[in-house]
Coordinates of C-alpha atoms in Angstrom, one line a residue:
M16 CA -27.9 -43.6 -10.8
R17 CA -24.6 -45.0 -11.9
H18 CA -23.0 -41.6 -12.3
G19 CA -24.0 -40.7 -8.7
I20 CA -22.2 -43.8 -7.4
T21 CA -19.1 -43.0 -9.4
A22 CA -19.2 -39.4 -8.1
A23 CA -19.5 -40.6 -4.5
I24 CA -16.5 -43.0 -4.9
L25 CA -14.4 -40.2 -6.4
L26 CA -15.4 -37.9 -3.5
C27 CA -14.4 -40.5 -1.0
C28 CA -11.1 -41.1 -2.7
S29 CA -10.4 -37.4 -2.9
A30 CA -11.3 -36.9 0.7
G31 CA -8.9 -39.7 1.7
A32 CA -6.1 -38.2 -0.4
L33 CA -6.6 -34.7 1.1
A34 CA -6.6 -36.2 4.6
T35 CA -3.1 -37.6 4.1
T36 CA -1.7 -34.5 2.3
P37 CA -2.5 -31.3 4.1
Q38 CA -2.9 -28.3 1.7
I39 CA -2.9 -24.6 2.3
I40 CA -5.3 -22.8 0.0
A41 CA -5.1 -19.0 0.2
H42 CA -8.8 -18.1 -0.2
R43 CA -9.2 -14.8 -2.0
A44 CA -5.4 -14.8 -2.1
G45 CA -5.2 -14.8 1.7
T46 CA -7.6 -12.4 3.3
G47 CA -6.0 -12.6 6.8
D48 CA -2.7 -11.1 5.7
A49 CA -3.6 -8.5 3.1
P50 CA -6.5 -6.9 1.2
E51 CA -8.2 -9.8 -0.7
N52 CA -7.6 -10.5 -4.4
T53 CA -4.7 -8.0 -4.7
E54 CA -1.2 -8.7 -6.1
Y55 CA 0.2 -8.0 -2.6
A56 CA -2.1 -10.7 -1.2
I57 CA -0.9 -13.2 -3.8
S58 CA 2.7 -12.4 -3.0
K59 CA 2.1 -12.9 0.7
S60 CA 0.4 -16.2 0.0
L61 CA 3.5 -17.4 -2.0
E62 CA 5.8 -16.2 0.9
N63 CA 3.6 -18.2 3.3
K64 CA 4.0 -21.3 1.1
A65 CA 0.4 -21.7 0.0
D66 CA -0.2 -24.8 -2.1
A67 CA -2.9 -23.0 -4.1
I68 CA -4.3 -19.5 -4.4
W69 CA -8.0 -19.0 -5.0
I70 CA -8.7 -15.7 -6.7
T71 CA -11.7 -14.2 -8.4
V72 CA -11.6 -12.3 -11.6
Q73 CA -14.3 -10.0 -13.0
L74 CA -14.5 -8.0 -16.2
A75 CA -14.2 -4.3 -16.3
K76 CA -16.6 -2.3 -18.5
E77 CA -14.4 -2.9 -21.7
G78 CA -13.9 -6.6 -20.9
I79 CA -10.5 -6.4 -19.2
P80 CA -10.1 -8.9 -16.4
V81 CA -9.5 -7.5 -12.9
L82 CA -9.1 -9.1 -9.5
Y83 CA -12.1 -8.5 -7.4
R84 CA -14.7 -10.8 -5.6
P85 CA -17.8 -9.1 -4.2
S86 CA -20.5 -8.0 -6.6
D87 CA -20.3 -4.4 -5.3
L88 CA -17.1 -2.3 -4.9
S89 CA -18.5 -0.8 -1.6
S90 CA -17.8 -4.1 0.1
L91 CA -14.0 -3.5 0.1
T92 CA -13.2 -0.1 -1.5
N93 CA -13.9 3.6 -1.3
E94 CA -16.2 3.4 -4.3
S95 CA -19.6 1.7 -5.0
G96 CA -21.3 -0.1 -7.9
P97 CA -20.4 -3.2 -9.9
V98 CA -16.9 -3.7 -11.3
S99 CA -18.5 -3.9 -14.8
A100 CA -19.7 -0.3 -14.5
Y101 CA -16.2 1.1 -14.6
N102 CA -13.3 0.8 -17.1
A103 CA -10.0 -0.7 -16.0
S104 CA -8.2 2.7 -15.8
Q105 CA -10.9 4.0 -13.4
L106 CA -10.7 0.8 -11.3
T107 CA -6.9 1.3 -10.8
K108 CA -7.7 4.5 -8.9
F109 CA -10.0 2.8 -6.4
D110 CA -8.5 1.8 -3.0
A111 CA -8.8 -2.0 -2.6
G112 CA -7.2 -1.7 0.9
Y113 CA -9.7 0.8 2.1
K114 CA -11.8 -1.4 4.4
F115 CA -9.2 -4.0 5.2
D116 CA -8.6 -4.7 8.9
S117 CA -11.4 -2.7 10.4
D118 CA -10.3 -3.7 13.9
S119 CA -7.3 -1.5 13.7
D120 CA -6.5 1.8 11.9
H121 CA -6.8 0.4 8.4
P122 CA -3.1 0.0 7.7
F123 CA -3.6 -0.5 4.0
R124 CA -5.9 2.4 3.4
N125 CA -4.8 5.1 0.9
N126 CA -1.9 3.0 -0.3
E127 CA -1.1 3.1 -4.0
V128 CA -0.1 -0.5 -3.9
F129 CA -3.7 -1.7 -3.7
P130 CA -5.7 -0.6 -6.7
C131 CA -8.5 -2.8 -7.8

């Protein structure tokens, strides 16, 4: 029980600190401005003065880390299946901007700047 009380006190103190110091955290590197978890999104987050950038890294088939969040590539790209089913060189050929901004004409689609 003592640990629970300590945790509650720390949470209250943290919440108070955050309330006085606004922070901008670019979730998935800023999904409103660019295809998520891409180098371009990270650059845009830095330009927009984000205090922190939250990214997700998964491992390609041979264990190389790659930026990608959903469990299946079909959520954001022109391919399907888990990241771990492909090697890093295959993943660089997939279009990470393929499904971004479905309300318009997909401005990042088929752009070599957005490989997985």
